[in-house]
mmCIF file of C-alpha atoms and ligand atoms in Angstrom:
data_model
loop_
_atom_site.group_PDB
_atom_site.id
_atom_site.type_symbol
_atom_site.label_atom_id
_atom_site.label_comp_id
_atom_site.label_asym_id
_atom_site.label_seq_id
_atom_site.Cartn_x
_atom_site.Cartn_y
_atom_site.Cartn_z
ATOM 1 C CA MET A 1 -3.764 13.674 10.205
ATOM 2 C CA SER A 2 -3.520 11.438 7.135
ATOM 3 C CA ILE A 3 -4.435 12.249 3.552
ATOM 4 C CA LEU A 4 -7.623 10.398 2.711
ATOM 5 C CA ILE A 5 -7.346 8.038 -0.276
ATOM 6 C CA ASP A 6 -10.764 8.676 -1.724
ATOM 7 C CA GLY A 7 -12.254 5.654 -3.450
ATOM 8 C CA LYS A 8 -15.440 7.550 -4.302
ATOM 9 C CA THR A 9 -13.795 10.275 -6.392
ATOM 10 C CA THR A 10 -11.301 7.858 -7.934
ATOM 11 C CA SER A 11 -13.941 5.281 -8.851
ATOM 12 C CA GLU A 12 -16.154 8.010 -10.381
ATOM 13 C CA LYS A 13 -13.233 9.125 -12.530
ATOM 14 C CA ILE A 14 -12.615 5.560 -13.717
ATOM 15 C CA LYS A 15 -16.313 4.993 -14.332
ATOM 16 C CA SER A 16 -16.488 8.158 -16.493
ATOM 17 C CA ARG A 17 -13.692 6.788 -18.662
ATOM 18 C CA ILE A 18 -15.397 3.387 -18.879
ATOM 19 C CA ALA A 19 -18.737 5.044 -19.783
ATOM 20 C CA ALA A 20 -17.036 6.886 -22.666
ATOM 21 C CA GLU A 21 -15.437 3.645 -23.903
ATOM 22 C CA VAL A 22 -18.757 1.793 -23.630
ATOM 23 C CA ALA A 23 -20.473 4.542 -25.659
ATOM 24 C CA HIS A 24 -17.748 4.238 -28.298
ATOM 25 C CA LEU A 25 -18.204 0.446 -28.394
ATOM 26 C CA ILE A 26 -21.963 0.820 -28.815
ATOM 27 C CA ASP A 27 -21.395 3.291 -31.684
ATOM 28 C CA ASN A 28 -19.007 0.906 -33.428
ATOM 29 C CA GLU A 29 -20.550 -2.489 -32.745
ATOM 30 C CA ASP A 30 -24.145 -1.629 -31.930
ATOM 31 C CA LYS A 31 -23.936 -3.737 -28.767
ATOM 32 C CA ALA A 32 -23.396 -2.833 -25.107
ATOM 33 C CA PRO A 33 -21.220 -5.057 -22.897
ATOM 34 C CA HIS A 34 -23.295 -7.534 -20.896
ATOM 35 C CA LEU A 35 -22.414 -8.719 -17.365
ATOM 36 C CA VAL A 36 -24.348 -11.443 -15.555
ATOM 37 C CA ALA A 37 -24.227 -11.922 -11.789
ATOM 38 C CA VAL A 38 -25.164 -15.342 -10.430
ATOM 39 C CA LEU A 39 -26.489 -15.175 -6.891
ATOM 40 C CA VAL A 40 -27.207 -18.261 -4.803
ATOM 41 C CA GLY A 41 -29.210 -17.908 -1.582
ATOM 42 C CA GLN A 42 -30.256 -14.799 0.289
ATOM 43 C CA ASP A 43 -27.177 -13.620 2.148
ATOM 44 C CA PRO A 44 -27.915 -9.896 2.771
ATOM 45 C CA ALA A 45 -24.287 -8.844 2.200
ATOM 46 C CA SER A 46 -24.154 -10.722 -1.123
ATOM 47 C CA GLU A 47 -27.493 -9.219 -2.176
ATOM 48 C CA PHE A 48 -26.155 -5.767 -1.328
ATOM 49 C CA TYR A 49 -22.928 -6.292 -3.325
ATOM 50 C CA VAL A 50 -24.806 -7.625 -6.350
ATOM 51 C CA LYS A 51 -27.211 -4.675 -6.256
ATOM 52 C CA SER A 52 -24.265 -2.245 -6.088
ATOM 53 C CA LYS A 53 -22.673 -3.957 -9.075
ATOM 54 C CA GLU A 54 -25.937 -3.740 -11.074
ATOM 55 C CA LYS A 55 -26.274 -0.030 -10.266
ATOM 56 C CA ALA A 56 -22.672 0.599 -11.282
ATOM 57 C CA CYS A 57 -23.228 -1.225 -14.591
ATOM 58 C CA GLN A 58 -26.255 0.930 -15.340
ATOM 59 C CA SER A 59 -24.279 4.092 -14.599
ATOM 60 C CA VAL A 60 -21.731 3.306 -17.353
ATOM 61 C CA GLY A 61 -24.044 1.734 -19.953
ATOM 62 C CA ILE A 62 -23.142 -1.914 -19.304
ATOM 63 C CA ILE A 63 -26.164 -4.255 -19.434
ATOM 64 C CA SER A 64 -26.469 -6.271 -16.238
ATOM 65 C CA SER A 65 -28.592 -9.334 -15.560
ATOM 66 C CA LEU A 66 -29.133 -11.206 -12.331
ATOM 67 C CA TYR A 67 -29.549 -14.993 -12.225
ATOM 68 C CA LYS A 68 -30.915 -15.818 -8.788
ATOM 69 C CA TYR A 69 -31.138 -19.319 -7.323
ATOM 70 C CA SER A 70 -32.279 -20.892 -4.095
ATOM 71 C CA GLU A 71 -29.580 -21.876 -1.606
ATOM 72 C CA LYS A 72 -30.760 -25.447 -2.192
ATOM 73 C CA ILE A 73 -29.524 -25.523 -5.802
ATOM 74 C CA THR A 74 -27.299 -28.555 -6.354
ATOM 75 C CA GLU A 75 -23.723 -28.192 -7.504
ATOM 76 C CA ALA A 76 -24.609 -30.070 -10.714
ATOM 77 C CA ASP A 77 -27.413 -27.615 -11.514
ATOM 78 C CA LEU A 78 -25.193 -24.618 -10.793
ATOM 79 C CA LEU A 79 -22.525 -26.041 -13.100
ATOM 80 C CA GLN A 80 -25.173 -26.324 -15.808
ATOM 81 C CA VAL A 81 -26.009 -22.634 -15.365
ATOM 82 C CA ILE A 82 -22.313 -21.874 -15.803
ATOM 83 C CA ASP A 83 -22.136 -23.997 -18.960
ATOM 84 C CA PHE A 84 -25.129 -22.092 -20.305
ATOM 85 C CA LEU A 85 -23.508 -18.710 -19.607
ATOM 86 C CA ASN A 86 -20.181 -19.879 -21.046
ATOM 87 C CA ASN A 87 -21.971 -20.667 -24.309
ATOM 88 C CA ASP A 88 -24.325 -17.683 -24.493
ATOM 89 C CA PRO A 89 -22.849 -15.326 -27.123
ATOM 90 C CA ASP A 90 -24.925 -12.490 -25.685
ATOM 91 C CA VAL A 91 -23.010 -12.612 -22.356
ATOM 92 C CA ASP A 92 -19.539 -11.034 -22.297
ATOM 93 C CA GLY A 93 -18.667 -11.889 -18.719
ATOM 94 C CA PHE A 94 -20.179 -13.232 -15.524
ATOM 95 C CA ILE A 95 -19.493 -13.557 -11.840
ATOM 96 C CA VAL A 96 -20.688 -16.086 -9.306
ATOM 97 C CA GLN A 97 -21.121 -14.143 -6.079
ATOM 98 C CA LEU A 98 -19.234 -15.725 -3.166
ATOM 99 C CA PRO A 99 -19.640 -17.193 -0.607
ATOM 100 C CA LEU A 100 -21.615 -20.200 -1.875
ATOM 101 C CA PRO A 101 -23.556 -22.623 0.358
ATOM 102 C CA SER A 102 -21.262 -25.203 1.956
ATOM 103 C CA HIS A 103 -22.587 -28.128 -0.138
ATOM 104 C CA ILE A 104 -21.147 -26.487 -3.277
ATOM 105 C CA ASN A 105 -17.436 -26.810 -3.966
ATOM 106 C CA VAL A 106 -16.209 -23.309 -4.872
ATOM 107 C CA ASP A 107 -13.222 -24.647 -6.827
ATOM 108 C CA HIS A 108 -15.482 -26.772 -9.038
ATOM 109 C CA VAL A 109 -17.544 -23.676 -9.791
ATOM 110 C CA ILE A 110 -14.621 -21.344 -10.507
ATOM 111 C CA ASN A 111 -12.848 -23.948 -12.630
ATOM 112 C CA ARG A 112 -15.969 -24.391 -14.763
ATOM 113 C CA ILE A 113 -16.188 -20.706 -15.749
ATOM 114 C CA SER A 114 -14.742 -20.045 -19.181
ATOM 115 C CA PRO A 115 -11.509 -18.052 -18.584
ATOM 116 C CA ALA A 116 -12.642 -15.662 -21.336
ATOM 117 C CA LYS A 117 -15.769 -14.767 -19.337
ATOM 118 C CA ASP A 118 -14.164 -14.879 -15.871
ATOM 119 C CA VAL A 119 -14.356 -11.148 -15.155
ATOM 120 C CA ASP A 120 -13.705 -11.751 -11.430
ATOM 121 C CA GLY A 121 -10.269 -13.048 -12.471
ATOM 122 C CA PHE A 122 -10.497 -16.083 -10.162
ATOM 123 C CA HIS A 123 -9.998 -18.910 -12.723
ATOM 124 C CA PRO A 124 -6.600 -20.675 -12.380
ATOM 125 C CA MET A 125 -5.782 -19.753 -15.994
ATOM 126 C CA ASN A 126 -6.258 -16.049 -15.258
ATOM 127 C CA ILE A 127 -4.413 -16.279 -11.923
ATOM 128 C CA GLY A 128 -1.547 -17.980 -13.790
ATOM 129 C CA LYS A 129 -1.470 -15.216 -16.399
ATOM 130 C CA MET A 130 -1.427 -12.627 -13.604
ATOM 131 C CA VAL A 131 1.563 -14.356 -11.975
ATOM 132 C CA LEU A 132 3.399 -14.346 -15.305
ATOM 133 C CA GLY A 133 2.541 -10.705 -15.973
ATOM 134 C CA ALA A 134 0.465 -11.540 -19.080
ATOM 135 C CA GLU A 135 -2.610 -9.554 -20.129
ATOM 136 C CA THR A 136 -5.579 -10.891 -18.131
ATOM 137 C CA TYR A 137 -8.516 -10.003 -15.921
ATOM 138 C CA LEU A 138 -6.972 -9.017 -12.605
ATOM 139 C CA PRO A 139 -8.996 -9.959 -9.507
ATOM 140 C CA ALA A 140 -11.137 -6.899 -8.857
ATOM 141 C CA THR A 141 -10.119 -5.915 -5.316
ATOM 142 C CA PRO A 142 -6.350 -6.083 -5.919
ATOM 143 C CA ALA A 143 -6.861 -4.264 -9.243
ATOM 144 C CA GLY A 144 -8.808 -1.573 -7.391
ATOM 145 C CA ILE A 145 -5.960 -1.176 -4.890
ATOM 146 C CA LEU A 146 -3.452 -0.739 -7.742
ATOM 147 C CA MET A 147 -5.684 1.953 -9.254
ATOM 148 C CA LEU A 148 -5.757 3.840 -5.934
ATOM 149 C CA LEU A 149 -1.971 3.655 -5.562
ATOM 150 C CA GLU A 150 -1.584 5.005 -9.106
ATOM 151 C CA GLU A 151 -4.143 7.754 -8.645
ATOM 152 C CA TYR A 152 -2.440 8.999 -5.478
ATOM 153 C CA LYS A 153 1.034 8.573 -7.027
ATOM 154 C CA ILE A 154 2.155 6.341 -4.176
ATOM 155 C CA GLU A 155 5.583 4.973 -5.023
ATOM 156 C CA THR A 156 5.846 1.205 -4.524
ATOM 157 C CA GLU A 157 9.283 0.557 -6.015
ATOM 158 C CA GLY A 158 11.771 -0.489 -3.340
ATOM 159 C CA LYS A 159 9.181 -0.084 -0.575
ATOM 160 C CA ASN A 160 8.413 -2.574 2.170
ATOM 161 C CA VAL A 161 4.841 -3.710 1.675
ATOM 162 C CA VAL A 162 3.148 -5.844 4.307
ATOM 163 C CA VAL A 163 -0.084 -7.621 3.359
ATOM 164 C CA LEU A 164 -2.238 -8.998 6.176
ATOM 165 C CA GLY A 165 -4.297 -11.939 4.912
ATOM 166 C CA ARG A 166 -3.573 -14.540 2.219
ATOM 167 C CA SER A 167 -6.977 -15.206 0.650
ATOM 168 C CA ASN A 168 -7.084 -16.188 -3.020
ATOM 169 C CA ILE A 169 -9.181 -13.139 -3.861
ATOM 170 C CA VAL A 170 -7.297 -10.361 -2.038
ATOM 171 C CA GLY A 171 -4.146 -11.014 0.011
ATOM 172 C CA THR A 172 -2.321 -13.483 -2.227
ATOM 173 C CA PRO A 173 -2.974 -11.686 -5.550
ATOM 174 C CA ILE A 174 -2.122 -8.190 -4.244
ATOM 175 C CA SER A 175 1.137 -9.518 -2.781
ATOM 176 C CA ILE A 176 2.022 -11.059 -6.165
ATOM 177 C CA LEU A 177 1.046 -7.923 -8.084
ATOM 178 C CA LEU A 178 3.120 -5.610 -5.905
ATOM 179 C CA SER A 179 6.190 -7.832 -6.092
ATOM 180 C CA ARG A 180 6.053 -8.094 -9.919
ATOM 181 C CA LYS A 181 8.537 -6.276 -12.105
ATOM 182 C CA ALA A 182 6.013 -3.587 -12.970
ATOM 183 C CA ASN A 183 4.624 -0.235 -11.963
ATOM 184 C CA PRO A 184 2.940 -0.305 -9.482
ATOM 185 C CA GLY A 185 5.135 -3.139 -8.240
ATOM 186 C CA ASN A 186 8.854 -3.702 -7.600
ATOM 187 C CA ALA A 187 8.106 -3.726 -3.874
ATOM 188 C CA THR A 188 9.525 -6.071 -1.246
ATOM 189 C CA VAL A 189 6.416 -7.839 -0.037
ATOM 190 C CA THR A 190 5.765 -9.736 3.187
ATOM 191 C CA LEU A 191 2.550 -11.761 3.261
ATOM 192 C CA CYS A 192 1.181 -12.436 6.761
ATOM 193 C CA HIS A 193 -1.583 -14.770 7.912
ATOM 194 C CA SER A 194 -3.025 -16.258 11.069
ATOM 195 C CA LYS A 195 0.107 -18.353 11.696
ATOM 196 C CA SER A 196 2.549 -15.442 11.303
ATOM 197 C CA ALA A 197 4.650 -14.790 14.404
ATOM 198 C CA ASN A 198 5.583 -11.330 15.694
ATOM 199 C CA LEU A 199 2.967 -9.633 13.556
ATOM 200 C CA GLU A 200 3.371 -6.202 15.145
ATOM 201 C CA GLU A 201 7.119 -6.244 14.566
ATOM 202 C CA ILE A 202 6.485 -6.961 10.868
ATOM 203 C CA THR A 203 3.664 -4.459 10.346
ATOM 204 C CA SER A 204 5.562 -1.654 12.059
ATOM 205 C CA LYS A 205 8.266 -1.877 9.357
ATOM 206 C CA ALA A 206 5.789 -1.485 6.488
ATOM 207 C CA ASP A 207 5.948 1.563 4.226
ATOM 208 C CA ILE A 208 2.636 0.351 2.799
ATOM 209 C CA LEU A 209 0.335 -1.782 4.943
ATOM 210 C CA ILE A 210 -2.594 -3.599 3.333
ATOM 211 C CA ALA A 211 -5.108 -5.119 5.747
ATOM 212 C CA ALA A 212 -7.362 -7.899 4.402
ATOM 213 C CA ILE A 213 -7.985 -10.231 7.325
ATOM 214 C CA GLY A 214 -11.666 -9.876 8.100
ATOM 215 C CA GLN A 215 -11.141 -8.749 11.736
ATOM 216 C CA PRO A 216 -12.858 -5.465 12.624
ATOM 217 C CA GLU A 217 -10.436 -2.652 13.631
ATOM 218 C CA PHE A 218 -7.603 -5.142 14.138
ATOM 219 C CA VAL A 219 -4.821 -2.777 13.025
ATOM 220 C CA LYS A 220 -4.031 -0.271 15.770
ATOM 221 C CA ALA A 221 -1.792 2.810 15.690
ATOM 222 C CA HIS A 222 1.123 1.117 17.489
ATOM 223 C CA MET A 223 1.296 -1.486 14.689
ATOM 224 C CA VAL A 224 1.839 1.178 12.012
ATOM 225 C CA LYS A 225 5.075 2.924 11.062
ATOM 226 C CA PRO A 226 4.705 6.729 11.223
ATOM 227 C CA ASN A 227 3.850 8.088 7.755
ATOM 228 C CA ALA A 228 3.046 4.666 6.317
ATOM 229 C CA VAL A 229 0.348 4.299 3.657
ATOM 230 C CA VAL A 230 -2.524 2.179 4.978
ATOM 231 C CA ILE A 231 -4.988 0.388 2.685
ATOM 232 C CA ASP A 232 -7.991 -1.081 4.470
ATOM 233 C CA VAL A 233 -9.787 -3.833 2.544
ATOM 234 C CA GLY A 234 -11.953 -5.124 5.397
ATOM 235 C CA ILE A 235 -15.628 -4.353 5.596
ATOM 236 C CA HIS A 236 -17.762 -5.070 8.657
ATOM 237 C CA ARG A 237 -21.061 -4.001 10.057
ATOM 238 C CA ILE A 238 -20.667 -3.699 13.835
ATOM 239 C CA GLU A 239 -23.183 -2.835 16.511
ATOM 240 C CA ASP A 240 -23.112 0.827 17.563
ATOM 241 C CA LYS A 241 -25.847 2.068 19.861
ATOM 242 C CA THR A 242 -24.662 5.679 19.455
ATOM 243 C CA ASN A 243 -25.509 5.499 15.751
ATOM 244 C CA PRO A 244 -29.198 6.047 14.827
ATOM 245 C CA LYS A 245 -28.989 2.963 12.571
ATOM 246 C CA GLY A 246 -27.791 0.842 15.512
ATOM 247 C CA TYR A 247 -24.637 -0.145 13.627
ATOM 248 C CA ARG A 248 -21.706 1.320 11.795
ATOM 249 C CA ILE A 249 -19.535 0.130 8.926
ATOM 250 C CA THR A 250 -15.871 -0.296 9.695
ATOM 251 C CA GLY A 251 -12.781 -1.948 8.264
ATOM 252 C CA ASP A 252 -9.865 -4.092 9.427
ATOM 253 C CA VAL A 253 -8.121 -0.894 10.551
ATOM 254 C CA ASP A 254 -8.945 1.254 13.563
ATOM 255 C CA PHE A 255 -9.392 4.386 11.449
ATOM 256 C CA ALA A 256 -9.701 6.827 14.372
ATOM 257 C CA GLU A 257 -6.293 5.783 15.762
ATOM 258 C CA VAL A 258 -4.384 4.916 12.609
ATOM 259 C CA SER A 259 -5.357 8.060 10.678
ATOM 260 C CA LYS A 260 -3.293 9.988 13.254
ATOM 261 C CA VAL A 261 -0.047 8.202 12.308
ATOM 262 C CA ALA A 262 -0.413 7.182 8.633
ATOM 263 C CA SER A 263 0.521 9.531 5.774
ATOM 264 C CA HIS A 264 -2.370 8.207 3.631
ATOM 265 C CA ILE A 265 -5.313 5.988 4.540
ATOM 266 C CA THR A 266 -8.398 4.544 2.810
ATOM 267 C CA PRO A 267 -11.709 5.047 4.623
ATOM 268 C CA VAL A 268 -14.367 2.353 5.082
ATOM 269 C CA PRO A 269 -16.832 2.883 3.512
ATOM 270 C CA GLY A 270 -15.626 5.042 0.608
ATOM 271 C CA GLY A 271 -12.310 3.325 -0.093
ATOM 272 C CA VAL A 272 -11.396 -0.033 -1.592
ATOM 273 C CA GLY A 273 -14.986 -1.345 -1.897
ATOM 274 C CA LEU A 274 -15.948 1.203 -4.563
ATOM 275 C CA MET A 275 -12.729 0.496 -6.435
ATOM 276 C CA THR A 276 -13.523 -3.227 -6.504
ATOM 277 C CA ILE A 277 -16.694 -2.438 -8.421
ATOM 278 C CA ALA A 278 -14.873 -0.074 -10.801
ATOM 279 C CA ALA A 279 -12.320 -2.822 -11.525
ATOM 280 C CA LEU A 280 -15.103 -5.306 -12.259
ATOM 281 C CA LEU A 281 -16.569 -2.868 -14.812
ATOM 282 C CA GLU A 282 -13.107 -2.508 -16.345
ATOM 283 C CA ASN A 283 -12.832 -6.300 -16.694
ATOM 284 C CA THR A 284 -16.302 -6.481 -18.267
ATOM 285 C CA LEU A 285 -15.318 -3.845 -20.813
ATOM 286 C CA LYS A 286 -12.138 -5.828 -21.587
ATOM 287 C CA ALA A 287 -14.268 -8.952 -22.072
ATOM 288 C CA ALA A 288 -16.585 -7.142 -24.484
ATOM 289 C CA LYS A 289 -13.628 -5.710 -26.399
ATOM 290 C CA LYS A 290 -11.996 -9.162 -26.395
ATOM 291 C CA THR A 291 -8.617 -7.691 -25.496
ATOM 292 C CA VAL A 292 -7.647 -10.638 -23.259
ATOM 293 C CA TYR A 293 -9.126 -13.589 -25.195
ATOM 294 C CA ARG A 294 -9.912 -13.081 -28.875
HETATM 295 P P1 LIG B 1 -10.613 -14.463 4.193
HETATM 296 O O1 LIG B 1 -11.418 -14.727 5.407
HETATM 297 O O2 LIG B 1 -10.762 -15.338 3.004
HETATM 298 O O3 LIG B 1 -9.070 -14.482 4.598
HETATM 299 C C1 LIG B 1 -8.626 -13.852 5.746
HETATM 300 C C2 LIG B 1 -7.136 -13.952 5.817
HETATM 301 O O4 LIG B 1 -6.693 -13.255 6.969
HETATM 302 C C3 LIG B 1 -6.624 -15.393 5.948
HETATM 303 O O5 LIG B 1 -5.460 -15.551 5.171
HETATM 304 C C4 LIG B 1 -6.280 -15.524 7.441
HETATM 305 O O6 LIG B 1 -5.195 -16.370 7.706
HETATM 306 C C5 LIG B 1 -5.873 -14.093 7.771
HETATM 307 N N1 LIG B 1 -6.099 -13.765 9.181
HETATM 308 C C6 LIG B 1 -7.247 -13.877 9.886
HETATM 309 N N2 LIG B 1 -7.055 -13.460 11.150
HETATM 310 C C7 LIG B 1 -5.765 -13.076 11.240
HETATM 311 C C8 LIG B 1 -4.975 -12.532 12.279
HETATM 312 N N3 LIG B 1 -5.459 -12.306 13.505
HETATM 313 N N4 LIG B 1 -3.680 -12.242 12.021
HETATM 314 C C9 LIG B 1 -3.160 -12.445 10.786
HETATM 315 N N5 LIG B 1 -3.872 -12.944 9.751
HETATM 316 C C10 LIG B 1 -5.164 -13.249 9.972
HETATM 317 O O7 LIG B 1 -10.861 -12.946 3.842
HETATM 318 P P2 LIG B 1 -10.964 -12.113 2.472
HETATM 319 O O8 LIG B 1 -9.613 -11.873 1.922
HETATM 320 O O9 LIG B 1 -12.021 -12.664 1.611
HETATM 321 O O10 LIG B 1 -11.526 -10.732 3.073
HETATM 322 C C11 LIG B 1 -10.831 -9.994 4.044
HETATM 323 C C12 LIG B 1 -11.676 -8.793 4.429
HETATM 324 O O11 LIG B 1 -11.853 -7.978 3.272
HETATM 325 C C13 LIG B 1 -13.091 -9.137 4.902
HETATM 326 O O12 LIG B 1 -13.469 -8.169 5.869
HETATM 327 C C14 LIG B 1 -13.939 -8.978 3.657
HETATM 328 O O13 LIG B 1 -15.278 -8.669 3.958
HETATM 329 C C15 LIG B 1 -13.244 -7.830 2.998
HETATM 330 N N6 LIG B 1 -13.384 -7.780 1.541
HETATM 331 C C16 LIG B 1 -13.607 -6.551 1.016
HETATM 332 C C17 LIG B 1 -13.670 -6.392 -0.333
HETATM 333 C C18 LIG B 1 -13.859 -5.026 -0.864
HETATM 334 O O14 LIG B 1 -14.181 -4.876 -2.009
HETATM 335 N N7 LIG B 1 -13.612 -3.998 -0.057
HETATM 336 C C19 LIG B 1 -13.563 -7.514 -1.261
HETATM 337 C C20 LIG B 1 -13.235 -8.774 -0.602
HETATM 338 C C21 LIG B 1 -13.161 -8.883 0.761
HETATM 339 P P3 LIG B 1 -5.213 -17.974 7.382
HETATM 340 O O15 LIG B 1 -5.010 -18.065 5.907
HETATM 341 O O16 LIG B 1 -4.078 -18.489 8.151
HETATM 342 O O17 LIG B 1 -6.557 -18.458 7.828
#
């Protein structure tokens, strides 16, 4: 049976440190960090994530505000909201919760956010800094994964890492971060996607397997090298009549099977998701302290 990589305990530890730093900042500057979340539409998953982020902010002393708009908001109006937040000295950082309605171009929105306030780390300037290894806001989910690897002292140097999924917010940045000349890093990384051939042959050579493909329980035991470390980013609500709620939450990894062969594994829920929120708080603190952009 695998060792559980516990995102709950690890994120609580990180949040305690952040809370202490926030208290120190308030003592020195008489102002708490302020994070704004912009939510468009009524997607239940997005509403849930935004609520979790607000709760997490409150728990560490960060002020959080929610700007909520109808799904009918035009792109031009949303860009105006972003301009307003970019120029509001009271706001240290903000996020625009994704996905956005299909009539809004996500790139236009992300590109409009001031890099200094882009605490999601999605702006091309911040992605570029990440690639170059400069101080920046790391995208929250990859940053959360790095924190877990550090906390559990999982060696990445010289290891074969396989990342499943090449999205701009998870797969691509974590593959770049783990191949950088850094610690964690110095790994040999293979990035797979829906056009990759012989997937099972590739995954079964991974010392560390990171699944971020958005396919429930896709990774099975036979795809995993014995004693590999498995990081499950996926999050899905699937029907389960045996559960009193009628559903259960699962990841991209078949936990029941894979936990029998992996050395370490992240659970869903209780793994990467909580770390994503902790990393967002960390970025907000950085924004308030102006350590990335002065
Ligand atoms: P995207 O849908 O943006 O990207 C999915 C990626 O997986 C794409 O690169 C796609 O390939 C690839 N892919 C899809 N199917 C296969 C397959 N059968 N074999 C190989 N590759 C495949 O997903 P995200 O990165 O945004 O999210 C991934 C998962 O992580 C989702 O379940 C999401 O809910 C979850 N998530 C969790 C977070 C957390 O905090 N825990 C944060 C963000 C996401 P191609 O590029 O060729 O289409």
